[in-house]
Structure formats: structure tokens, C-alpha cells
CSV table of C-alpha atoms and ligand atoms in Angstrom, one decimal:
chain,number,residue,atom,x,y,z
A,1080,MET,CA,20.5,82.0,101.0
A,1081,PRO,CA,18.8,79.1,102.1
A,1082,GLU,CA,20.0,76.3,104.3
A,1083,VAL,CA,20.5,72.7,104.4
A,1084,THR,CA,21.2,69.7,107.3
A,1085,VAL,CA,22.9,67.6,106.7
A,1086,GLN,CA,21.0,64.2,107.5
A,1087,GLN,CA,23.0,61.2,106.3
A,1088,VAL,CA,27.1,61.0,105.5
A,1089,HIS,CA,28.9,58.2,104.2
A,1090,ASP,CA,31.5,56.2,103.1
A,1091,LEU,CA,30.8,55.4,99.0
A,1092,THR,CA,34.6,54.8,98.3
A,1093,ASP,CA,38.0,54.8,100.0
A,1094,ARG,CA,37.9,58.0,98.8
A,1095,ILE,CA,34.2,59.1,98.3
A,1096,ARG,CA,32.2,60.2,100.9
A,1097,GLY,CA,28.6,61.3,100.3
A,1098,PHE,CA,25.4,64.2,102.1
A,1099,ASP,CA,22.4,63.5,102.0
A,1100,LEU,CA,20.9,67.0,102.1
A,1101,VAL,CA,17.7,68.5,103.6
A,1102,ALA,CA,15.3,71.9,104.6
A,1103,THR,CA,16.6,73.6,107.6
A,1104,ASN,CA,13.9,73.8,109.7
A,1105,GLY,CA,11.4,71.6,108.4
A,1106,THR,CA,11.0,74.1,104.9
A,1107,SER,CA,11.2,72.0,101.5
A,1108,LEU,CA,13.7,72.0,98.9
A,1109,PRO,CA,13.7,73.5,95.7
A,1110,PRO,CA,12.6,70.7,92.4
A,1111,ALA,CA,15.9,70.4,90.0
A,1112,GLU,CA,16.2,68.7,86.9
A,1113,PRO,CA,18.7,66.0,86.2
A,1114,GLY,CA,22.8,67.5,85.2
A,1115,ALA,CA,21.5,70.5,88.2
A,1116,HIS,CA,24.2,71.1,91.3
A,1117,ILE,CA,24.7,73.3,93.7
A,1118,LYS,CA,27.2,75.0,95.4
A,1119,LEU,CA,28.1,74.9,99.0
A,1120,THR,CA,29.2,77.4,100.9
A,1121,VAL,CA,33.4,75.8,102.7
A,1122,THR,CA,35.9,76.1,104.3
A,1123,ASP,CA,38.7,76.9,102.0
A,1124,THR,CA,42.7,75.7,103.5
A,1125,ALA,CA,43.3,79.6,104.1
A,1126,GLY,CA,40.4,79.6,106.5
A,1127,GLN,CA,38.2,81.5,103.0
A,1128,SER,CA,35.2,80.8,102.8
A,1129,VAL,CA,34.3,79.6,99.2
A,1130,LYS,CA,31.9,78.0,96.8
A,1131,ARG,CA,31.8,73.9,95.5
A,1132,SER,CA,29.4,72.3,93.3
A,1133,TYR,CA,27.7,69.6,93.3
A,1134,SER,CA,25.9,67.3,91.4
A,1135,ILE,CA,22.4,66.7,92.4
A,1136,ILE,CA,21.9,62.8,92.2
A,1137,ASN,CA,18.9,62.5,93.0
A,1138,PRO,CA,16.6,65.4,91.3
A,1139,GLY,CA,13.1,63.9,91.6
A,1140,GLU,CA,13.1,63.8,94.8
A,1141,PRO,CA,11.0,65.7,97.0
A,1142,ASP,CA,12.8,67.0,99.9
A,1143,LEU,CA,16.5,65.3,99.7
A,1144,TYR,CA,19.1,66.4,97.7
A,1145,ARG,CA,21.7,63.7,97.5
A,1146,ILE,CA,25.6,65.0,96.8
A,1147,ALA,CA,28.9,63.0,96.2
A,1148,VAL,CA,32.4,64.7,96.9
A,1149,LEU,CA,35.1,63.4,95.8
A,1150,ARG,CA,38.3,64.2,98.4
A,1151,GLU,CA,41.3,66.3,96.5
A,1152,GLU,CA,44.7,66.4,97.8
A,1153,GLY,CA,46.0,68.4,95.4
A,1154,GLY,CA,43.1,71.3,95.3
A,1155,GLU,CA,43.0,74.4,97.9
A,1156,GLY,CA,40.8,72.5,100.3
A,1157,GLY,CA,37.0,72.9,99.6
A,1158,SER,CA,36.7,68.8,99.2
A,1159,MET,CA,39.3,68.1,102.3
A,1160,TYR,CA,36.1,70.2,104.1
A,1161,MET,CA,33.4,68.7,102.7
A,1162,HIS,CA,35.3,64.9,104.7
A,1163,GLN,CA,37.6,66.2,106.8
A,1164,LYS,CA,35.1,69.1,108.4
A,1165,VAL,CA,31.1,68.4,107.8
A,1166,LYS,CA,28.8,65.1,109.4
A,1167,THR,CA,25.2,64.8,110.5
A,1168,GLY,CA,24.0,67.7,112.2
A,1169,ASP,CA,25.5,69.7,110.3
A,1170,VAL,CA,23.6,72.8,108.9
A,1171,LEU,CA,25.3,73.5,105.4
A,1172,GLU,CA,24.5,77.2,102.9
A,1173,ILE,CA,23.5,76.3,99.5
A,1174,ASP,CA,23.3,78.7,96.6
A,1175,LEU,CA,19.8,77.4,94.9
A,1176,PRO,CA,20.4,74.7,91.8
A,1177,GLN,CA,21.3,75.8,88.6
A,1178,ASN,CA,21.4,73.8,85.4
A,1179,ASP,CA,24.6,74.1,82.5
A,1180,PHE,CA,23.9,70.6,81.5
A,1181,PRO,CA,20.1,69.8,81.3
A,1182,LEU,CA,19.2,66.1,79.5
A,1183,VAL,CA,17.3,66.8,76.0
A,1184,GLU,CA,14.5,64.4,77.2
A,1185,SER,CA,12.7,64.3,74.2
A,1186,ALA,CA,16.2,62.6,72.5
A,1187,ALA,CA,15.4,59.6,70.1
A,1188,LYS,CA,18.6,57.8,71.4
A,1189,THR,CA,20.6,59.0,74.5
A,1190,ILE,CA,24.0,57.6,75.4
A,1191,LEU,CA,25.4,58.9,79.0
A,1192,ILE,CA,29.6,57.9,79.2
A,1193,ALA,CA,30.8,58.9,83.1
A,1194,GLY,CA,34.3,57.9,84.5
A,1195,GLY,CA,34.9,58.5,87.7
A,1196,ILE,CA,32.5,61.4,90.3
A,1197,GLY,CA,31.8,62.1,87.6
A,1198,ILE,CA,28.7,59.4,88.1
A,1199,THR,CA,26.9,62.0,89.6
A,1200,PRO,CA,25.2,63.6,86.7
A,1201,ILE,CA,24.8,61.0,85.2
A,1202,LEU,CA,22.8,59.1,87.5
A,1203,ALA,CA,20.4,61.5,87.0
A,1204,MET,CA,20.0,61.9,83.9
A,1205,ALA,CA,19.9,57.7,83.7
A,1206,THR,CA,17.7,57.6,86.2
A,1207,ALA,CA,15.6,60.0,84.4
A,1208,LEU,CA,15.9,58.2,81.6
A,1209,GLN,CA,14.3,55.1,83.4
A,1210,GLN,CA,11.1,56.9,84.1
A,1211,ALA,CA,10.7,58.1,81.3
A,1212,GLY,CA,11.2,54.9,79.5
A,1213,LYS,CA,13.6,56.3,76.8
A,1214,ASP,CA,15.9,54.3,75.4
A,1215,PHE,CA,19.1,55.3,76.2
A,1216,VAL,CA,21.9,53.5,77.5
A,1217,LEU,CA,25.5,54.1,80.6
A,1218,HIS,CA,29.2,53.9,79.8
A,1219,TYR,CA,30.4,54.0,82.9
A,1220,ALA,CA,34.3,53.3,84.1
A,1221,SER,CA,36.4,53.9,86.9
A,1222,ARG,CA,40.4,52.8,88.3
A,1223,ASN,CA,38.6,49.6,89.7
A,1224,HIS,CA,35.9,48.0,91.7
A,1225,THR,CA,36.5,49.7,94.7
A,1226,ASP,CA,36.6,53.5,93.3
A,1227,MET,CA,33.3,52.7,91.5
A,1228,ALA,CA,30.8,55.3,93.9
A,1229,LEU,CA,27.6,54.4,93.3
A,1230,MET,CA,27.7,51.1,91.4
A,1231,THR,CA,24.1,50.2,92.9
A,1232,GLU,CA,21.8,52.8,92.1
A,1233,VAL,CA,23.7,53.2,88.5
A,1234,LEU,CA,23.3,49.4,87.4
A,1235,ASP,CA,19.8,50.0,89.5
A,1236,ALA,CA,18.3,53.2,87.0
A,1237,ALA,CA,20.1,51.5,83.9
A,1238,ASN,CA,18.5,48.3,84.1
A,1239,GLY,CA,20.3,46.5,81.9
A,1240,ARG,CA,21.6,49.2,79.9
A,1241,CYS,CA,24.5,49.1,80.9
A,1242,ALA,CA,28.6,48.8,81.0
A,1243,LEU,CA,30.8,49.2,83.6
A,1244,TYR,CA,34.7,49.5,82.4
A,1245,PHE,CA,37.6,49.2,84.7
A,1246,ASP,CA,40.8,51.4,84.0
A,1247,GLY,CA,43.2,51.1,86.1
A,1248,GLY,CA,42.5,54.7,86.2
A,1249,ASP,CA,43.1,55.8,81.8
A,1250,THR,CA,39.6,55.8,81.6
A,1251,SER,CA,39.4,57.8,78.2
A,1252,ARG,CA,41.3,54.2,77.2
A,1253,SER,CA,39.3,51.9,78.5
A,1254,MET,CA,36.5,52.5,76.1
A,1255,PRO,CA,35.4,51.8,73.1
A,1256,LEU,CA,34.6,55.1,72.4
A,1257,SER,CA,34.1,55.0,68.2
A,1258,SER,CA,31.6,52.1,68.5
A,1259,ILE,CA,29.8,53.8,71.5
A,1260,LEU,CA,29.4,56.2,69.9
A,1261,GLY,CA,28.5,55.2,66.5
A,1262,THR,CA,27.6,57.5,63.5
A,1263,ALA,CA,26.1,60.4,63.5
A,1264,GLU,CA,22.0,60.9,64.0
A,1265,ALA,CA,19.9,64.1,64.7
A,1266,GLY,CA,18.1,62.3,67.2
A,1267,LYS,CA,21.5,60.7,68.7
A,1268,HIS,CA,22.5,62.8,72.1
A,1269,VAL,CA,25.6,62.2,73.9
A,1270,TYR,CA,26.1,63.1,77.4
A,1271,VAL,CA,29.9,63.3,78.9
A,1272,CYS,CA,31.3,64.1,82.7
A,1273,GLY,CA,34.2,62.2,83.9
A,1274,PRO,CA,38.5,63.0,83.9
A,1275,GLY,CA,39.4,65.8,81.1
A,1276,GLY,CA,41.1,63.0,79.0
A,1277,LEU,CA,37.8,60.9,78.4
A,1278,ILE,CA,35.8,64.0,78.0
A,1279,ASP,CA,37.5,65.2,75.2
A,1280,ALA,CA,38.5,61.5,74.0
A,1281,VAL,CA,35.1,61.9,73.4
A,1282,LEU,CA,34.5,65.4,71.8
A,1283,ASP,CA,36.9,64.6,69.5
A,1284,THR,CA,35.9,60.6,68.9
A,1285,ALA,CA,32.0,62.5,67.9
A,1286,ARG,CA,34.1,65.4,65.3
A,1287,ARG,CA,35.3,62.1,64.3
A,1288,ASN,CA,32.0,60.2,63.4
A,1289,ARG,CA,30.3,64.3,62.8
A,1290,TRP,CA,28.5,64.1,65.0
A,1291,ALA,CA,26.3,67.3,65.8
A,1292,SER,CA,28.4,70.0,67.9
A,1293,GLU,CA,24.3,70.8,68.7
A,1294,ASN,CA,23.8,66.5,69.9
A,1295,VAL,CA,26.7,66.0,72.3
A,1296,HIS,CA,26.9,67.2,76.2
A,1297,TYR,CA,29.7,68.1,78.6
A,1298,GLU,CA,30.9,69.4,81.9
A,1299,ARG,CA,33.7,69.4,83.1
A,1300,PHE,CA,34.4,69.7,86.6
A,1301,THR,CA,37.8,71.2,86.7
A,1302,THR,CA,39.0,73.5,84.7
A,1303,PRO,CA,40.5,72.5,81.1
A,1304,ALA,CA,44.4,71.8,81.4
A,1305,ALA,CA,46.4,74.3,79.8
A,1306,GLN,CA,47.7,73.4,76.7
A,1307,LEU,CA,51.7,73.1,75.9
A,1308,ASP,CA,51.9,75.7,73.0
A,1309,ASP,CA,49.1,77.8,75.5
A,1310,THR,CA,52.2,82.1,75.3
A,1311,SER,CA,51.2,85.0,77.2
A,1312,PHE,CA,49.2,87.7,75.2
A,1313,GLU,CA,47.2,90.9,76.3
A,1314,VAL,CA,43.7,91.6,76.5
A,1315,HIS,CA,42.5,95.1,75.5
A,1316,LEU,CA,38.6,96.4,77.2
A,1317,ALA,CA,38.0,98.7,74.7
A,1318,GLN,CA,35.0,99.9,76.6
A,1319,SER,CA,37.4,100.9,79.9
A,1320,GLY,CA,40.6,102.0,77.7
A,1321,GLN,CA,42.6,99.0,79.7
A,1322,THR,CA,44.9,97.3,78.8
A,1323,PHE,CA,46.3,93.9,80.7
A,1324,GLU,CA,49.3,91.4,80.4
A,1325,VAL,CA,47.4,87.5,80.3
A,1326,PRO,CA,50.3,85.3,81.1
A,1327,VAL,CA,50.3,81.7,80.4
A,1328,GLY,CA,48.6,79.5,82.7
A,1329,LYS,CA,45.9,82.6,84.1
A,1330,SER,CA,42.6,82.6,82.0
A,1331,VAL,CA,41.2,86.4,81.3
A,1332,LEU,CA,39.2,86.3,83.0
A,1333,ASP,CA,40.9,86.2,86.5
A,1334,VAL,CA,43.9,88.6,85.6
A,1335,LEU,CA,40.3,91.0,85.5
A,1336,ILE,CA,39.1,89.6,88.6
A,1337,ASP,CA,42.9,91.3,90.0
A,1338,GLU,CA,42.4,93.7,88.9
A,1339,GLY,CA,39.5,94.8,90.4
A,1340,ILE,CA,37.5,94.6,86.9
A,1341,ASP,CA,33.9,92.7,87.8
A,1342,PRO,CA,33.3,91.5,85.5
A,1343,LEU,CA,30.5,88.2,85.4
A,1344,TYR,CA,31.8,85.0,85.9
A,1345,ASP,CA,29.5,82.1,87.3
A,1346,CYS,CA,31.1,79.1,87.1
A,1347,LYS,CA,35.1,79.5,86.1
A,1348,LYS,CA,35.3,76.3,84.2
A,1349,GLY,CA,33.6,76.5,80.5
A,1350,ASN,CA,30.2,75.6,81.6
A,1351,CYS,CA,27.5,78.7,82.5
A,1352,GLY,CA,28.0,80.5,79.6
A,1353,ILE,CA,27.9,83.6,82.2
A,1354,CYS,CA,31.2,85.0,81.0
A,1355,THR,CA,30.7,85.1,77.4
A,1356,SER,CA,32.2,88.6,76.2
A,1357,VAL,CA,31.9,90.3,73.1
A,1358,VAL,CA,35.1,89.6,70.2
A,1359,ILE,CA,36.3,92.6,68.6
A,1360,SER,CA,39.2,92.0,67.2
A,1361,HIS,CA,42.5,89.3,67.5
A,1362,ASP,CA,45.5,88.9,65.7
A,1363,GLY,CA,45.8,85.3,65.9
A,1364,ASP,CA,43.0,82.7,66.6
A,1365,LEU,CA,41.1,82.1,69.7
A,1366,SER,CA,41.7,78.4,71.1
A,1367,HIS,CA,37.7,78.0,72.7
A,1368,ARG,CA,37.8,75.1,75.3
A,1369,ASP,CA,33.6,76.2,76.5
A,1370,ALA,CA,31.1,73.0,76.4
A,1371,TYR,CA,28.6,76.3,76.7
A,1372,LEU,CA,29.7,78.4,73.2
A,1373,SER,CA,28.2,75.8,69.8
A,1374,ASP,CA,31.2,74.5,67.3
A,1375,SER,CA,29.8,77.0,64.8
A,1376,GLN,CA,29.4,79.8,67.3
A,1377,LYS,CA,32.7,79.5,68.2
A,1378,ALA,CA,33.7,80.0,64.1
A,1379,GLN,CA,32.7,82.6,63.6
A,1380,ASN,CA,34.8,84.1,67.0
A,1381,ASP,CA,33.6,86.4,67.3
A,1382,GLN,CA,32.5,86.0,71.8
A,1383,MET,CA,34.1,83.6,73.8
A,1384,CYS,CA,33.8,82.3,77.2
A,1385,ILE,CA,37.3,84.4,79.6
A,1386,CYS,CA,37.5,82.0,82.0
A,1387,VAL,CA,38.8,79.8,80.1
A,1388,SER,CA,39.5,80.0,76.4
A,1389,ARG,CA,42.1,82.7,75.2
A,1390,MET,CA,44.8,83.8,72.0
A,1391,GLN,CA,46.3,80.7,71.1
A,1392,SER,CA,50.0,83.4,69.9
A,1393,SER,CA,51.0,86.4,71.1
A,1394,GLY,CA,49.1,89.7,70.2
A,1395,ARG,CA,46.4,91.5,71.7
A,1396,LEU,CA,43.0,90.4,72.3
A,1397,THR,CA,40.0,93.5,71.8
A,1398,LEU,CA,36.6,93.1,74.3
A,1399,ASP,CA,33.9,95.0,74.4
A,1400,LEU,CA,34.0,95.1,77.7
B,45,FAD,C1,29.4,71.7,87.8
B,45,FAD,C2,29.3,71.6,88.5
B,45,FAD,C3,29.1,71.0,89.7
B,45,FAD,C4,30.3,68.8,90.0
B,45,FAD,N1,29.8,68.1,90.3
B,45,FAD,C5,30.9,67.8,91.5
B,45,FAD,C6,30.2,66.3,93.0
B,45,FAD,O1,29.6,66.0,92.2
B,45,FAD,N2,31.3,65.4,93.4
B,45,FAD,C7,32.8,66.3,93.4
B,45,FAD,O2,33.5,65.6,93.6
B,45,FAD,N3,32.9,67.3,91.7
B,45,FAD,C8,32.4,67.8,92.0
B,45,FAD,N4,33.0,69.1,91.4
B,45,FAD,C9,33.5,69.5,91.5
B,45,FAD,C10,33.4,70.8,92.9
B,45,FAD,O3,33.5,71.4,92.4
B,45,FAD,C11,34.9,71.0,93.3
B,45,FAD,O4,35.6,71.1,92.4
B,45,FAD,C12,36.0,69.3,94.2
B,45,FAD,O5,35.5,69.5,95.9
B,45,FAD,C13,37.3,70.2,94.4
B,45,FAD,O6,37.6,70.9,95.3
B,45,FAD,P1,38.5,71.6,96.0
B,45,FAD,O7,38.6,73.0,96.7
B,45,FAD,O8,38.7,70.7,97.0
B,45,FAD,O9,39.9,71.2,95.0
B,45,FAD,P2,40.3,72.5,93.9
B,45,FAD,O10,40.7,73.5,94.8
B,45,FAD,O11,39.0,73.3,93.7
B,45,FAD,O12,40.6,71.7,92.4
B,45,FAD,C14,40.7,71.0,92.4
B,45,FAD,C15,41.3,70.1,91.8
B,45,FAD,O13,42.0,70.9,90.4
B,45,FAD,C16,43.5,71.7,91.0
B,45,FAD,N5,44.0,72.7,90.8
B,45,FAD,C17,43.7,73.1,91.3
B,45,FAD,N6,44.3,74.0,90.7
B,45,FAD,C18,44.5,73.7,89.6
B,45,FAD,C19,45.3,75.2,88.3
B,45,FAD,N7,45.6,76.4,89.0
B,45,FAD,N8,46.6,74.0,87.6
B,45,FAD,C20,46.0,73.0,87.6
B,45,FAD,N9,45.0,72.0,88.3
B,45,FAD,C21,44.5,72.4,89.6
B,45,FAD,C22,43.6,70.2,92.0
B,45,FAD,O14,45.5,69.7,92.4
B,45,FAD,C23,42.4,69.6,92.4
B,45,FAD,O15,42.8,68.4,92.4
B,45,FAD,C24,31.9,69.9,90.9
B,45,FAD,C25,32.4,70.6,89.7
B,45,FAD,C26,31.2,71.8,88.9
B,45,FAD,C27,31.7,72.7,88.6
């Protein structure tokens, strides 16, 4: 696993800290594309080594990965570790850059939407689009001025094509999404990253404005929220003949991991598609909550991302596992 050295740590806001990472021993870092992230190995509150993903803000710059980390008090401690323990000169293990949120550089027009810490991949995209001379606009919302990280960099990258919103915490309400998205056009693409409410609002608006799902791109930093009508159901694995109960609040993937099965997975947020499994049968409706499958793939109900998607009623889901 490659190692990086923390070259500089700087506070971007009260809760967001920036880290500049360079290759340890002066070797070079692999290049990354806009939208890409690295995984850092950190220590959680239980003292276990865990991996946490952070988007690369400056993918065009050689041999330097800039990341920004929001301190999440309610989590397992990965971000607290970054804030409380990691300092200049420390050496961290990383996984090489991976991109589950790639930019369609050939788009005629691009709309970038960010809320809060979701600005990290969106800023990388704005920088790339500006350098390529492409038509784009960036909408960036934050609670208030002091919570808005990387504002100067955003204004520079967007170069006049940027709208800022200060919303006291409800990013999905502050933006006039219907007029921002406008009508669907073949060459028009939208990218959104930020709180789940903002992502869901953009997806709803795009659906209402009849956008093609292929032109709507999003990345979730957190697992999609459980829904009030979630219910437990059975998952049956056709290859091994095993059956397990999937309770409310737990994903199919987590149940399989707990049962000692070794399914393929990576992000656990519905972004990467690695856990996509073939659905053989399902007694009830499937609730697809991933960003990986297209709307037409989801409508066929013959595959699902088992890290986030589930059956929306009790009954049996049979997977080709
Ligand atoms: C592709 C990608 C890119 C990312 N880029 C960035 C970035 O640039 N900057 C950044 O700060 N973060 C980024 N993240 C998020 C980051 O990887 C970590 O998840 C984040 O730092 C929090 O880690 P943690 O261990 O502190 O908290 P976690 O344990 O991961 O928890 C995160 C949040 O989820 C909530 N939560 C945890 N478990 C549950 C649960 N079971 N039910 C409901 N809520 C729960 C917690 O309250 C907390 O607010 C990215 C994530 C992905 C997938």
C-alpha cells in the first residue's frame, strides 16, 4: 500500500481541516481525475484500522493530493482521528485514487451543485472544466459564510460562473433547483455532492424535469438514510442455499458480512457498484438506492447494489450468490 507524508495541515473552517499529502520518500503520486478519491487508513474510536474516503480537490496538480475533512462527531471516529491525531510530518497509508464520480468532459454544458463538504469533488470538476474552456456553472451552498470551506478557490475556479447560498443548514431548500436544472438537453449534465437531502432534491427535480438518468451524476459521502417504511425481509443465496433475515437498519451486505460470507464490496455507499448482485427473484418491490445503476437498469429489477438497496416489503429476495 502506498504511503503519503502530511506536508501541511490547515484549518479551512471550524469543522473542516485541509491536508496536503505528498509521496513519502519523494516518489511520485499517481495522477487522478476530477471526482476521484483516495482511501486513507485511519484508526476508529474502537482502536481498529479502518479506511475512509476523501475526494482529491486538486487532481490536476502533480505529486500533491489536497483533501479536506469535515469533523463528524457522531461517527465511528475516522474524521475525528484526522482532526485530532494527524499532524504535519505524519506518514499515512492510502489506497490509490479511484473514481466513482467521473466527469463527462465532452458535455456541452455542465451544472455543478455542492452542499457543505460536498464541494471537494465539485471544485476539482470546476477547475478541470475551467482549464478546458468548457461551459459550466457552479452552485455552492453552506450554512453560513464561516462554514463555507474553500470559498476563494471556488470563486477562482468558477471565474464568475458561481452562485453561493447561505441557508442556515437546509441546502435542499435554498437553491431554486427547478430553474437551476431547467429542461433536459442531450448535452447537459448535472453533478451533485453534499448532504443526502440536497442530493435527493436534485434527483427529484431532475426526474420532474424529465432529465435522462445518464445525465444526472451524484456521489454520496454517507449511506442513504433509512426510510420510514423500511421493513425486514429474507435474503436467500441461491448458490449456497443459505437464508438470512435482513432487519430494518441493516443492509443485505452487512448481514452477509456478519454471517461470514465474503461478498465483493468497496464503498458501502451505493457509489462504486462493486457489490452489484444478480437478483433471481423477489416477492416484493425492490428499493434501489444506489448511484451506480441507471434508471433503466433499476427498472429491470434483475440486479441490485446490496450495500444500500433492499426489498421494500417483507418476503424473500433470492440472489445469485
Ligand atoms: C467517495 C467518497 C468521498 C468522500 N470524500 C470526503 C471528503 O472529501 N471530505 C470529507 O470530510 N468526507 C468525505 N467522505 C466521507 C468520509 O469517507 C467519512 O465517511 C467521514 O470522514 C466520516 O467518517 P467517520 O469515521 O468520522 O464517521 P462514520 O462512522 O463514517 O459516520 C459518518 C456519518 O454518518 C453517520 N452515521 C454513521 N453510522 C450511521 C448509521 N448506521 N446510521 C445513520 N447514520 C450513521 C454518523 O453520525 C456520521 O455523521 C467521502 C466518502 C466517500 C464515500
